[in-house]
XYZ file of C-alpha atoms in Angstrom:
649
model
C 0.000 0.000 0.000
C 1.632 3.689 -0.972
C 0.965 6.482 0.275
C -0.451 9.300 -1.668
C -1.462 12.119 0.268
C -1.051 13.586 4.011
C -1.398 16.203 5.999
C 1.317 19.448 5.167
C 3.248 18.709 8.333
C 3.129 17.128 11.922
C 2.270 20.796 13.868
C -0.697 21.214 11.936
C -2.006 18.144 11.659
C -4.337 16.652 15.209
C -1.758 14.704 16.956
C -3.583 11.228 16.433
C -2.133 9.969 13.380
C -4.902 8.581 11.556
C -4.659 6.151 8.052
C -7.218 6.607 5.376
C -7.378 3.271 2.623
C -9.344 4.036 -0.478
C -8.875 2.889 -3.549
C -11.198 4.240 -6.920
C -10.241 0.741 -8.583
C -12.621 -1.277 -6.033
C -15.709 0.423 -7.750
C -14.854 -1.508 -10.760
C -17.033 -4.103 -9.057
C -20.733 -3.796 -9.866
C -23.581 -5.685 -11.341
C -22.829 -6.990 -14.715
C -25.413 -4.844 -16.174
C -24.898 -2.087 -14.106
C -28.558 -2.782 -12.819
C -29.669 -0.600 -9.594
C -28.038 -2.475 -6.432
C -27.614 -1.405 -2.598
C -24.291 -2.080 -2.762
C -22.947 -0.403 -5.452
C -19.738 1.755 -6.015
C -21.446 5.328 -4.954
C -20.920 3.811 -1.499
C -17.411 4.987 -0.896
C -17.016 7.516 -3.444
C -20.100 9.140 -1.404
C -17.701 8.523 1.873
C -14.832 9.494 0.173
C -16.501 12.733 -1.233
C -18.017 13.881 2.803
C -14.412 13.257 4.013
C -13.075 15.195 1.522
C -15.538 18.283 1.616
C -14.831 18.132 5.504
C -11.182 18.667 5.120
C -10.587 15.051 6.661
C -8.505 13.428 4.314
C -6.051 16.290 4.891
C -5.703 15.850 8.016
C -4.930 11.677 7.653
C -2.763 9.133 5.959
C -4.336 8.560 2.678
C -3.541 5.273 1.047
C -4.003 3.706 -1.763
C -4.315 -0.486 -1.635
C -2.499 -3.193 -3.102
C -4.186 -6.681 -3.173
C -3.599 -8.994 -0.679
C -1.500 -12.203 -0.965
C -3.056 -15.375 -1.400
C -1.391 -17.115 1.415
C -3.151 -14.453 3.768
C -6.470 -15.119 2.124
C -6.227 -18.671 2.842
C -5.837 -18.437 6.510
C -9.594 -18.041 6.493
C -11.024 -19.106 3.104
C -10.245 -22.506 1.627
C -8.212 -22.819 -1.861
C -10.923 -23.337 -4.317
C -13.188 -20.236 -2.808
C -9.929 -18.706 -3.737
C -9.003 -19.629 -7.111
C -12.618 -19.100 -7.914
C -12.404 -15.344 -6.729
C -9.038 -14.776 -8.192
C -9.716 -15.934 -11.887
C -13.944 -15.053 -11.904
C -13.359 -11.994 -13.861
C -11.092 -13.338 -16.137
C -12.187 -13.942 -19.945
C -12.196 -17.747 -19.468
C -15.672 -17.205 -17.287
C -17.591 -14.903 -19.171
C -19.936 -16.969 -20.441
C -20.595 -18.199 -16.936
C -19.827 -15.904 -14.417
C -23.280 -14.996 -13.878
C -24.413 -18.608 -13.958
C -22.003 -19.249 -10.778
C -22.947 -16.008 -9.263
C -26.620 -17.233 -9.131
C -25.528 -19.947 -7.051
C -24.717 -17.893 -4.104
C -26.898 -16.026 -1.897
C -26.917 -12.108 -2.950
C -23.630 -12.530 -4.913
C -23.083 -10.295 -8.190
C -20.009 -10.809 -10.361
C -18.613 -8.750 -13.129
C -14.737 -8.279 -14.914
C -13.913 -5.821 -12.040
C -14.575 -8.416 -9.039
C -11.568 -10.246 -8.818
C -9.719 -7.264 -8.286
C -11.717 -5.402 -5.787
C -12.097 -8.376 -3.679
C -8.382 -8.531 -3.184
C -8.043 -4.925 -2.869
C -10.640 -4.785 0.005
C -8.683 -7.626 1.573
C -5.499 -5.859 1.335
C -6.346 -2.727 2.394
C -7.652 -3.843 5.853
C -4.293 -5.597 6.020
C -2.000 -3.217 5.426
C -3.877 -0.404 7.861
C -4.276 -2.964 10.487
C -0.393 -3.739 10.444
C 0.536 -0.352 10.046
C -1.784 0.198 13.309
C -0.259 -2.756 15.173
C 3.082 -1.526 14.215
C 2.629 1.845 15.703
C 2.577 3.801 12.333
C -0.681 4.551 12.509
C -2.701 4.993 15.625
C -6.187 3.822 13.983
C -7.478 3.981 10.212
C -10.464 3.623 8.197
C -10.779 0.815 5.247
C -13.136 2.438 2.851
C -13.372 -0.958 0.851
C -15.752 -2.947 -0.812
C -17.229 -6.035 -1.710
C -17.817 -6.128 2.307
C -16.947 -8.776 3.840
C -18.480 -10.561 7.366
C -20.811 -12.886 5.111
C -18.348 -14.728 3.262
C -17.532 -18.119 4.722
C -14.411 -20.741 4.585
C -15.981 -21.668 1.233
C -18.996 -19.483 0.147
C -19.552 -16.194 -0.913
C -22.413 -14.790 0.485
C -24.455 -11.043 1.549
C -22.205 -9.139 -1.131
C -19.503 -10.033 0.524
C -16.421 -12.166 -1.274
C -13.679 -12.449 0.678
C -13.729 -11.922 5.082
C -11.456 -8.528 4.892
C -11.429 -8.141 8.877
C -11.466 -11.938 9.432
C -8.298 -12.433 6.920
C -6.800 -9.087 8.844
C -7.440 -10.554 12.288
C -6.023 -13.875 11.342
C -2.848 -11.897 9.660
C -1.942 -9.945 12.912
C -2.573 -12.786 14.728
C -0.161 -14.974 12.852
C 2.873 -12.226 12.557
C 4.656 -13.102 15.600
C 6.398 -9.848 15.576
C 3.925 -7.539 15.920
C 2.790 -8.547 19.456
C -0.644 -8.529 18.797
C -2.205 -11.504 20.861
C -5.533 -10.389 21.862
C -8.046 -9.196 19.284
C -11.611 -7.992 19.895
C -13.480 -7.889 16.545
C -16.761 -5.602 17.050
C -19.556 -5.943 14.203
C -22.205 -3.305 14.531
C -23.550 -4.023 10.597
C -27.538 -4.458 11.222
C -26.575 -8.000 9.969
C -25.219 -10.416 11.924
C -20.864 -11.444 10.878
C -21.980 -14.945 10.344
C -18.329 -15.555 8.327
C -16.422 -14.120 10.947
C -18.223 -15.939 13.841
C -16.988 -19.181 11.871
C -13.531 -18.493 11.556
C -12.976 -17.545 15.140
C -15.460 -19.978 16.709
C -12.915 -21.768 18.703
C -10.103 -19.320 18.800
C -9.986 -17.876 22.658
C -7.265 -15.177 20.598
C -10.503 -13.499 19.010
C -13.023 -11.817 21.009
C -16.148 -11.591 18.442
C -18.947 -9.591 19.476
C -21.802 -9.034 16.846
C -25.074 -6.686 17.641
C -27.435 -7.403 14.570
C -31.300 -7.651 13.838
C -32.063 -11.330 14.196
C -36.000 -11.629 14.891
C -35.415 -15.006 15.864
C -33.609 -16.317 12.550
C -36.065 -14.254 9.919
C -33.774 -11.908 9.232
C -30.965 -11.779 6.855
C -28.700 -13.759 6.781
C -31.689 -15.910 8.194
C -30.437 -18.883 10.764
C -29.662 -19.686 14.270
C -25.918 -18.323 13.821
C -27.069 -15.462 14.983
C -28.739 -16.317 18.645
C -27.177 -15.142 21.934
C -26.922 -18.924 23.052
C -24.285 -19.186 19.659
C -21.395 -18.883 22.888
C -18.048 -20.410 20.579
C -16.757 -24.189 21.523
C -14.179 -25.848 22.802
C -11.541 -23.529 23.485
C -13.679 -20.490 21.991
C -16.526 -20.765 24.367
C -17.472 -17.594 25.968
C -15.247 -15.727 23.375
C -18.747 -15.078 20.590
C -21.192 -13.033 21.623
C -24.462 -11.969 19.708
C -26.493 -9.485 21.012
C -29.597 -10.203 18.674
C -32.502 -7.453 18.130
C -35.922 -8.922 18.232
C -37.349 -6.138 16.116
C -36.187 -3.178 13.810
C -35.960 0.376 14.721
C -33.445 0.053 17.863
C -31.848 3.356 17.806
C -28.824 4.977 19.741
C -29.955 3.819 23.085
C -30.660 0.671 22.317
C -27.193 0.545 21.039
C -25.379 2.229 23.559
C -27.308 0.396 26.663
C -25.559 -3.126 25.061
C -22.383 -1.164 25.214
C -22.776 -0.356 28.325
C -23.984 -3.333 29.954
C -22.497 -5.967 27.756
C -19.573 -4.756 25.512
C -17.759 -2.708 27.248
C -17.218 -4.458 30.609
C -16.624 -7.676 28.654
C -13.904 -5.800 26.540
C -12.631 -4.086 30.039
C -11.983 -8.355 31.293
C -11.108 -9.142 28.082
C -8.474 -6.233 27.530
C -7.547 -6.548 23.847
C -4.414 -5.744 21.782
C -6.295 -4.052 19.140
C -9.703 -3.464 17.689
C -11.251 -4.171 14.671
C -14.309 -3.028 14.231
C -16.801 -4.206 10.836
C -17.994 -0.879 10.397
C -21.590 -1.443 8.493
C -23.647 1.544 8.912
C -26.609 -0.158 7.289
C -28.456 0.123 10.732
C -28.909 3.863 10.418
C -31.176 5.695 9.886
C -32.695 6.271 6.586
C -31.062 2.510 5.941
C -33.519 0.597 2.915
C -32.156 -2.547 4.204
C -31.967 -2.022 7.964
C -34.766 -0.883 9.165
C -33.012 1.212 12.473
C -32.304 4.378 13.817
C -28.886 4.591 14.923
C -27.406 8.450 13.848
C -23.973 9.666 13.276
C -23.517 10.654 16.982
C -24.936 7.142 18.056
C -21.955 5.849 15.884
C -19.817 8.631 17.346
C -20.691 7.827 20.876
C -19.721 3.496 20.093
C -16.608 4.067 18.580
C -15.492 6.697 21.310
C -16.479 4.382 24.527
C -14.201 1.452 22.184
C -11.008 4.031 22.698
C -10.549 3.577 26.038
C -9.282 -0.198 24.935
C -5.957 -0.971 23.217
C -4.468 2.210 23.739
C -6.621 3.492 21.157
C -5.326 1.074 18.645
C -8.450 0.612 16.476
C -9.586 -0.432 12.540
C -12.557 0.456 10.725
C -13.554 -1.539 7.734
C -16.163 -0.511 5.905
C -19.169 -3.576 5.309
C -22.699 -2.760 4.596
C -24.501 1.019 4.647
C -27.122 1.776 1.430
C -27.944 4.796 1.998
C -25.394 7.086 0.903
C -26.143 9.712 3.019
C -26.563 7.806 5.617
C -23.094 5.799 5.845
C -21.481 9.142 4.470
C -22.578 11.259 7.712
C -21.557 8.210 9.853
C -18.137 7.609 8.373
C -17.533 11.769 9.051
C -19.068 10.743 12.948
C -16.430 8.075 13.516
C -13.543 10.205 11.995
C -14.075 13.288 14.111
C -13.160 10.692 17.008
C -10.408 8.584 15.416
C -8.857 12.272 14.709
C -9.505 14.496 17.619
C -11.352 12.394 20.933
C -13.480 15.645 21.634
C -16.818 15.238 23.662
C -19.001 14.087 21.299
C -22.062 16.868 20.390
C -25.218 15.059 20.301
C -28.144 13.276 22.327
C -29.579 10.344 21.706
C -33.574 9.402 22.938
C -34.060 8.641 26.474
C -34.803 4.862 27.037
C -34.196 1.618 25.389
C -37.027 -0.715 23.811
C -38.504 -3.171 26.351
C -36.915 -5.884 24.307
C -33.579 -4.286 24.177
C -33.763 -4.732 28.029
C -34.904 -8.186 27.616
C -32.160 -9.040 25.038
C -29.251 -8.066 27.310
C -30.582 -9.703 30.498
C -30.581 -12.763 28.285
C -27.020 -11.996 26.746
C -25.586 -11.487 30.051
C -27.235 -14.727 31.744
C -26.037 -17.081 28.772
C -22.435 -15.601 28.956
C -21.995 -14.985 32.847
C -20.057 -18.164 33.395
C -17.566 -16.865 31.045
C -17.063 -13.587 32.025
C -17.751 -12.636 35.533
C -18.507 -9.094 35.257
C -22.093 -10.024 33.654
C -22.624 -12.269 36.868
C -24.727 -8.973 38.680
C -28.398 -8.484 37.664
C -29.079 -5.415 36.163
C -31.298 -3.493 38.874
C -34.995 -3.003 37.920
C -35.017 0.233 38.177
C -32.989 0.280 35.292
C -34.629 -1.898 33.078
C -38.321 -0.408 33.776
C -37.386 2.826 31.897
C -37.903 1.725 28.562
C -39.167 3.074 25.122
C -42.576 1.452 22.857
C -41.489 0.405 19.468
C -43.295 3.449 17.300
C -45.097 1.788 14.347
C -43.729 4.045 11.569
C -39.547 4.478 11.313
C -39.641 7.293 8.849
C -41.812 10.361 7.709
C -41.799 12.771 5.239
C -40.008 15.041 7.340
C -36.769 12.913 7.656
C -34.610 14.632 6.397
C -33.393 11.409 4.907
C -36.951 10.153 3.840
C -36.446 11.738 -0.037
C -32.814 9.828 -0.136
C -34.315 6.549 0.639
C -37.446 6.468 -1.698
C -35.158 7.148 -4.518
C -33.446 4.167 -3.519
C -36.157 2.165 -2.805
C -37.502 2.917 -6.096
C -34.337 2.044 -7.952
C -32.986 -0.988 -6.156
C -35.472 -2.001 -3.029
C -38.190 -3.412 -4.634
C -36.326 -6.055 -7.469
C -34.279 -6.952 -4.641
C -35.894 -10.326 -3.290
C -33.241 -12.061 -1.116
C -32.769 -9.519 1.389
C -35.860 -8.329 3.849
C -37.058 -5.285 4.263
C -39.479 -5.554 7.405
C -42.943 -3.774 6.325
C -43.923 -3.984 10.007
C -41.957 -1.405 11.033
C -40.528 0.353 7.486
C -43.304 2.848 5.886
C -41.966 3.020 2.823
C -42.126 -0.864 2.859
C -45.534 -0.483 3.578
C -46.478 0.758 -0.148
C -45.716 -2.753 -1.154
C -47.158 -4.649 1.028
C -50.457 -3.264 2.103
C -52.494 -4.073 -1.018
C -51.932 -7.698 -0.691
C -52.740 -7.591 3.133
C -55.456 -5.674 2.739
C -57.019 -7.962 0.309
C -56.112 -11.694 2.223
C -57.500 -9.891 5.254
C -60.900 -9.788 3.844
C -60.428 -13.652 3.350
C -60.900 -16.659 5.727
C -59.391 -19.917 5.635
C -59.151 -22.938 7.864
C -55.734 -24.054 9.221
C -55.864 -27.019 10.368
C -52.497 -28.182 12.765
C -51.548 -31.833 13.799
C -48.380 -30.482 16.268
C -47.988 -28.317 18.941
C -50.271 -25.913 17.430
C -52.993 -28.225 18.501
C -52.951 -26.582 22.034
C -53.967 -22.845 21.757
C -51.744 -20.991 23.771
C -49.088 -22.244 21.937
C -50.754 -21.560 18.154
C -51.558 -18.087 19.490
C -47.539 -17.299 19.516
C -47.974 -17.227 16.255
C -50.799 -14.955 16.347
C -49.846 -12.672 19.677
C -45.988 -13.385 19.659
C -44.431 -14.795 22.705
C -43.682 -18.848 24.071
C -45.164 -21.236 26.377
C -42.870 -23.897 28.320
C -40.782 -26.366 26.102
C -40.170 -23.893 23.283
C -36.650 -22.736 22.758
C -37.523 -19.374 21.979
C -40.337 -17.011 21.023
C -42.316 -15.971 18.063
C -42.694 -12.701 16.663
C -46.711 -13.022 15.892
C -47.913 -11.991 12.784
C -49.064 -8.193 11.921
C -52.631 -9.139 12.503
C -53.213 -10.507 16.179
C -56.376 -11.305 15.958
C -57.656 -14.188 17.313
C -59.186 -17.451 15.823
C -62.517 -16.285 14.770
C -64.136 -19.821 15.734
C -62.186 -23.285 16.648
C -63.027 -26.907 15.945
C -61.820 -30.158 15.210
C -61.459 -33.042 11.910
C -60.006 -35.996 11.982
C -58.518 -37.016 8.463
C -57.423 -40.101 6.462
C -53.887 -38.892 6.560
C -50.778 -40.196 8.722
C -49.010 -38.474 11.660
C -45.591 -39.391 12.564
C -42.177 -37.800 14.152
C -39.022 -36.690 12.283
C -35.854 -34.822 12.688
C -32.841 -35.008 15.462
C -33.876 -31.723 17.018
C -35.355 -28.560 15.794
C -34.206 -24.832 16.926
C -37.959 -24.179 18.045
C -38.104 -27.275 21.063
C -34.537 -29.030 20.821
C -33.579 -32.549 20.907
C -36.528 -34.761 19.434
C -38.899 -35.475 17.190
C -41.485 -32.866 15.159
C -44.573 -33.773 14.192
C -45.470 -33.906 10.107
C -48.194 -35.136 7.883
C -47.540 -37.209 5.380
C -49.102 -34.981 2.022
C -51.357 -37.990 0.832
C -54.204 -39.749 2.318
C -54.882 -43.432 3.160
C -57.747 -44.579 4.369
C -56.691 -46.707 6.760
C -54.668 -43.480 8.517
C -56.387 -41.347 11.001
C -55.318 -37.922 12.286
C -56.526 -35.701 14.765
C -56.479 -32.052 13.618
C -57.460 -28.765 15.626
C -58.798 -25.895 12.606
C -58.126 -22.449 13.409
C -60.417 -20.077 11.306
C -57.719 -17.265 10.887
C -57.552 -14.987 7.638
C -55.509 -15.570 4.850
C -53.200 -12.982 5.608
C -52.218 -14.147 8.896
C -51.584 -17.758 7.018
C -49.127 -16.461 5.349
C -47.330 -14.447 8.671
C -47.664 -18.353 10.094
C -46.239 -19.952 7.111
C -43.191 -17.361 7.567
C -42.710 -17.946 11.153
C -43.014 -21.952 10.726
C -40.405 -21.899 8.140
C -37.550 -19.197 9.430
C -37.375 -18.033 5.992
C -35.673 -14.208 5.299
C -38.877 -13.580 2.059
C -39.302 -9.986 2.950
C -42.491 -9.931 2.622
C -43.254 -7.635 -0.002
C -45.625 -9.978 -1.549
C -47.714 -12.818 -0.237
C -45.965 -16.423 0.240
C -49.155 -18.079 -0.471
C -52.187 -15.513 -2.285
C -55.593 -16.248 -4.088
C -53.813 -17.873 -7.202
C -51.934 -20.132 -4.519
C -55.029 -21.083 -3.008
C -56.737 -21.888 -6.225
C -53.352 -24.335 -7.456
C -53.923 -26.184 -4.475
C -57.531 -26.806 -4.899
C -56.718 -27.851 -8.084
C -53.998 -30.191 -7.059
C -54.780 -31.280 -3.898
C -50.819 -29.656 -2.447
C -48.547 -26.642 -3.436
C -44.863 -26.371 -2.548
C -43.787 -22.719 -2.004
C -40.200 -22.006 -3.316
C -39.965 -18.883 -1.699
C -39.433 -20.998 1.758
C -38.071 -24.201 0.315
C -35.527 -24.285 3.307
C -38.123 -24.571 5.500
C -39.634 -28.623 6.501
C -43.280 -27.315 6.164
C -43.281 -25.334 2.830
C -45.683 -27.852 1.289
C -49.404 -26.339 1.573
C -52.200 -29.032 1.877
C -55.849 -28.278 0.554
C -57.970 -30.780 3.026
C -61.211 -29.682 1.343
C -63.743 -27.264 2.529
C -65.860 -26.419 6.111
C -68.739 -24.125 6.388
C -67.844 -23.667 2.994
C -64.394 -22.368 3.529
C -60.835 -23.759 2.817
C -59.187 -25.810 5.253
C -55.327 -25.961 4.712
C -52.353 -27.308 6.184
C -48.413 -27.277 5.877
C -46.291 -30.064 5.863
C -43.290 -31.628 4.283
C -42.978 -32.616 0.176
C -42.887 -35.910 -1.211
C -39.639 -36.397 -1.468
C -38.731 -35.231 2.869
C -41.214 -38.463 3.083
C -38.650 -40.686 1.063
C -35.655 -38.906 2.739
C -37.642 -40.069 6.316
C -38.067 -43.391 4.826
C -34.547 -43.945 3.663
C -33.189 -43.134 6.871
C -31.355 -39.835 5.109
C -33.276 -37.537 7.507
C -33.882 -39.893 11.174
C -37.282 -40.561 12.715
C -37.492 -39.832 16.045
C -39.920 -39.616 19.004
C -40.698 -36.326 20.393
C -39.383 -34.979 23.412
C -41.202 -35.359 26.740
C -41.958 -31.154 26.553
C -42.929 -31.562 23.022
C -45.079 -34.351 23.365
C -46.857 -33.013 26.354
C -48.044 -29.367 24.307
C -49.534 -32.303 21.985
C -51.213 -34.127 24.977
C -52.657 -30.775 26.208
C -54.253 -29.926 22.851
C -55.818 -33.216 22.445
C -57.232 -33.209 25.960
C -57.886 -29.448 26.550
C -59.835 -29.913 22.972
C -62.009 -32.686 24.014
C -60.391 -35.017 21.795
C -59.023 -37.433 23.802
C -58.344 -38.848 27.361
C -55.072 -38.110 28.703
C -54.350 -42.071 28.343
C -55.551 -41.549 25.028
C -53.503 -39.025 23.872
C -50.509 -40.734 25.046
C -51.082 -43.702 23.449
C -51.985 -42.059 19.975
C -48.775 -40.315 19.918
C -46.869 -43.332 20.890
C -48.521 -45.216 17.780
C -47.490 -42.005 14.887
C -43.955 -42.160 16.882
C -43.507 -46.004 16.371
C -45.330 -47.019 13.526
C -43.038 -47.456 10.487
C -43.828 -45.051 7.380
C-alpha cells in the first residue's frame, strides 16, 4: 500500500495519526449490467466525497491499496473459494460468471470483481499492520465487496472475501507484531456470520456481533445469529451476539448493550487491538436495515471502544445503502479517530422493552464466562424503557427523499434480502395491497403439532412462548384471534421426524404425510384465521428471510392447491413445512395445512433424515391440545402419539 497524500506537516495536523485506505479501482465491481443495487460503487465515493468536503482526508494518511497475498487469504477461506475469486473476472468465465454467481446467496459478479475483492482484503491488512506496528494509531478501510458474510468456502451477503477476518487472522499470525488479543466488534444491522466461523474456537478473538435477528427471519436468516451461539471448545465464551428482536433500535438501544455488555466484557477481556466491521446499514434512513442509529450514536460506540488498546483501532467498511446515511456516519467516527473531543449530540431517552430483555438474556447465557455479567441489572434500570413506534420514517426525515429514490431504484427487485414492512413505511407501499385484500379472506388451518394446544398456536398470532419452546415468536401483523375453533379428523398419517429442531430441541417434530390413506387417522385442531395471517404463520413456521413484499401463499396459490390437492412454495423451500395441503372445505371455507414434500417423506423413509420420538416437553403441548380440545383422554392421547412415533412409514 503507498501512500499518496497527508497532511502538510506534523504541527498542523491533530496529533492522532490517523490512516485513510481508499482505492477508486474497487468500484470496478458492480452488477454486470450495471442494474440498480444497494451495494454499489457510490458507497465509498459518497464517503470518500463527505471526508473530503470536511477537510478530513487532509488531516490523515491517505492510502491507496495493493491486493492482498493469497497465502493471507487462505488463513480463512479454503483454496478453491480462492481460485474461484481470483480468476472469476477473467475472460475464461464470461460466459458463466453470472451462472455461478446465481448460485450464491446475494452474490453479483462482473470483470472488475476479482480485483476489488483482493483490494478490500489488502487494504484492511496493510492499515491494520501499520496500526499494530505503531505507524498509525487507527485507520479507516473504505473498501468494498464487504466482507463478514463470506464463509471458509462461500460467498455470500455481497460479501467475497472476510477482509477483517483475513486481517485478524494476519496480525494474529505475525509473531512480531505482538498482537495476541483481538476484539473484533460488528455493529452491521446484519449479523458477521463468516467471521463468527472463523474464530469460533479461537480464545485469541473476542467476536462480538449486535445485529437484527427476529429469531432467525432476518438476513442472513439462521440460528448463527442467537445469543446462546457462545463459541466451543476452546472459543466458548469468546462469541457473543447481542440479537434485536425487532427493527428500529436506535442509539440507546445501542449504547445500553455497550454499556452493559460490551464494554465491561472488553474491560476483562483487555484486547491488543480493535477491529471493528464498520456497516452503517443500521442507520437511519437505511432501505435494508430498518433502524435508527445516527452519526452521533456511531460517534458515541466508537469513542467508549477508545478507552481499549491504547486506542489502537480499525474500521472496515461492510454494509450502509444509503449514501447519506453511511457518508454522515463515516464523518461521525472520523471526528473521534482524529480528535477524541466530547461528542455533540443526544440520543432518545430509554431503550425498547426488548432491548432490556435481550441483554438480560445476553448477560445470563455468557456470565459463566465472564464474571462481570454475573450482577443483575437493577430493575429500576430496566423499567425505563421506550414502545417500538409503528412508523420508522416520515416525510419530514430529512433522509426520507434519499431513501425512496433508492427504494424505487434498487429495493423493490431486490428479493433475497428483507425489508421488514412492520416497522418500514416506505415498505408499507408494497405490502399493504396484498394484506389488505387476504385480510378480507378466511381460511381454515388445520395443525396436527404443537399448534394443537392454543396458547401455543396463538404465539404465532400474539408473539411470545409457552414452556418447552426454545424461543419465542414474533406473531404476525394481525393478532387477531381465531374467529371460531373446531376439530377433523382425516385419512392422513401423523408421525415424528428430525434429530432436534431450533424451536423445542432434541426430538422429534410432528409432520403429515401430504397424501391420504384410508386406513390413517389424524386428529387435527382448525383455526379459522384470515388468509393474511396464514401467510405471517407460514413465515414464522419456516424461518425463511422472504421480505415480505408480496404474499408467500395468495388467491392464485389457493386456487393451485384446490386444483392439485398440495402446493410447494419455493420462496421458503428451506423450511420442513413449505408444502401447503388443501384438506377440502368447512362451512364452505378452505381448510389448509403445511407439511413436508414428497420427497422429505422418502428422505424419512430412507433413513437420510432420522425418525425420532418427540421430546417429553414436546409431546406433552400435543397431549394438552388433544385433551384441553375434548379429543381425547389423557391415556388416550398418550397412546396415539406413541402409535405415529412407532409405527413405520
Amino acid at each position: 500500500m503507498e501512500a499518496v497524500a497527508s497532511g502538510s506537516d506534523g504541527a498542523s495536523r491533530s496529533q492522532q495519526r490517523v490512516g485513510i485506505a481508499y482505492d477508486e479501482r474497487m468500484c470496478r465491481h458492480h452488477t454486470p449490467d450495471d442494474e440498480p443495487h444497494p451495494e454499489n460503487p457510490n458507497r465509498i465515493r459518497a464517503i470518500w466525497n463527505k471526508l473530503q468536503a470536511a477537510g478530513i482526508t487532509q488531516r490523515c494518511e491517505v492510502l491507496n491499496a495493493k491486493e492482498a497475498e493469497d497465502k493471507y487469504i487462505l488463513s480463512v477461506h479454503g483454496k478453491s473459494h480462492v481460485d474461484l475469486i481470483r480468476n472469476i473476472s477473467s475472460k475464461q468465465f464470461n460466459s458463466r460468471r453470472n451462472r455461478i454467481a446465481s448460485k450464491f446467496n446475494s452474490i453479483y459478479l462482473n470483470e472488475g470483481s476479482s480485483e476489488a475483492a483482493y483490494l478490500a482484503a489488502g487494504s484492511v491488512i496493510e492499515v491494520a499492520k501499520r496500526v499494530a506496528k505503531g505507524e498509525l494509531d487507527s485507520a479507516f478501510a473504505i473498501v468494498r465487496p464487504p466482507g463478514h458474510h463470506a464463509e471458509h468456502d462461500e460467498a455470500m451477503g455481497f460479501c467475497l472475501y472476510n477482509n477483517v477476518a483475513i486481517a485478524t487472522n494476519f496480525l494474529l499470525n505475525e509473531k512480531e507484531l505482538g498482537i495476541n488479543k483481538i476484539l473484533i466488534v460488528d455493529w452491521d444491522v446484519h449479523h458477521g456470520n463468516g467471521t463468527q466461523k472463523t474464530f469460533w474456537k479461537d480464545p485469541r478473538v473476542l467476536f462480538f456481533s449486535v445485529h437484527r435477528h427476529e429469531f432467525g427471519s432476518f438476513y442472513p436468516a439462521s440460528d448463527d445469529g442467537d445469543y446462546t451461539m457462545v463459541g466451543e471448545g476452546p472459543g466458548a465464551g469468546y462469541n457473543i451476539n447481542v440479537p434485536w428482536e425487532n427493527g428500529q433500535c436506535g442509539d440507546a438501544d445501542y449504547l445500553a448493550v455497550w454499556d452493559h455488555i460490551l464494554i465491561p466484557v472488553a474491560k476483562q477481556f483487555n484486547p491488543d487491538m480493535i477491529l471493528i466491521s464498520a456497516g452503517f446499514d443500521a442507520a437511519v434512513g437505511d432501505p435494508l436495515g430498518g433502524c435508527r442509529v445516527t452519526p452521533y450514536g456511531y460517534a458515541m460506540m466508537l469513542k467508549k471502544l477508545m478507552d481499549f488498546a491504547r486506542g489502537k483501532i480499525v474500521l472496515a467498511l461492510e454494509g450502509g445503502y444509503n449514501v447519506t446515511s453511511i457518508s454522515n456516519s463515516a464523518l461521525a467516527c472520523m471526528e473521534v479517530l482524529l480528535d477524541d473531543k466530547t461528542v455533540a449530540g443526544s440520543t432518545e431517552a430509554y431503550p425498547f422493552e426488548s432491548t432490556w430483555r435481550v441483554i438480560q438474556a445476553v448477560r445470563q447465557e455468557l456470565k459463566a464466562f465472564w464474571s462481570v455479567l454475573a450482577d443483575e441489572l437493577p430493575t429500576k434500570l430496566t423499567s425505563q424503557k421506550a414502545h417500538i413506534p409503528q412508523i420508522l420514517i416520515s416525510s419530514s426525515d430529512s433522509e426520507a427523499e434519499d431513501v425512496e429514490e433508492l427504494l424505487q431504484d434498487v429495493i423493490r427487485p431486490l428479493s433475497t434480502l428483507r425489508v421488514d414492512e412492520d416497522h418500514y413505511v416506505l415498505a408499507e407501499s408494497a405490502s399493504v395491497s396484498w394484506r389488505s385484500v387476504l385480510s378480507k379472506i378466511d381460511i381454515w388451518y388445520a395443525t396436527f403439532g404443537s399448534n394443537m394446544w392454543n396458547p401455543r398456536f396463538l404465539c404465532y398470532i400474539e408473539g411470545g412462548q409457552v414452556d418447552g419452546m426454545q424461543k419465542p415468536c414474533s406473531g404476525s401483523m394481525d393478532k387477531s384471534p381465531p374467529k371460531e375453533i373446531l376439530w377433523k379428523t382425516f385419512p392422513h398419517r401423523l408421525f415424528f421426524g428430525m434429530e432436534s429442531t431450533r424451536m423445542w430441541g432434541l426430538g422429534g417434530v410432528a409432520f403429515l404425510h401430504p397424501e391420504s390413506k384410508n386406513e390413517d387417522i389424524v386428529h387435527m385442531c382448525l383455526y379459522k384465521i384470515t388468509l393474511e395471517q396464514f401467510n405471517d404463520v407460514l413465515l414464522q413456521e419456516n424461518v425463511s428471510s422472504y421480505d415480505m413484499s408480496s404474499p408467500l401463499f395468495d388467491l392464485t396459490s389457493l386456487d393451485c392447491s384446490k386444483e392439485k390437492g398440495s402446493i410447494d412454495l419455493e420462496a421458503v423451500k428451506n423450511g420442513w413445512y413449505h408444502n401447503v395441503v388443501y384438506l377440502g372445505m368447512e362451512q364452505d371455507i378452505p381448510i389448509l395445512t403445511m407439511t413436508c414434500i414428497m420427497s422429505d417423506i422418502e428422505n424419512f423413509k430412507s433413513g437420510k433424515v432420522p425418525l425420532r420420538a418427540p421430546s417429553e416437553d414436546y409431546a406433552n403441548t400435543l397431549i394438552r391440545g388433544l385433551v384441553e380440545g375434548g379429543q381425547l383422554s389423557e391415556e388416550e392421547a398418550m397412546s396415539y402419539i406413541k402409535d405415529a412415533a412407532t409405527k413405520p412409514l
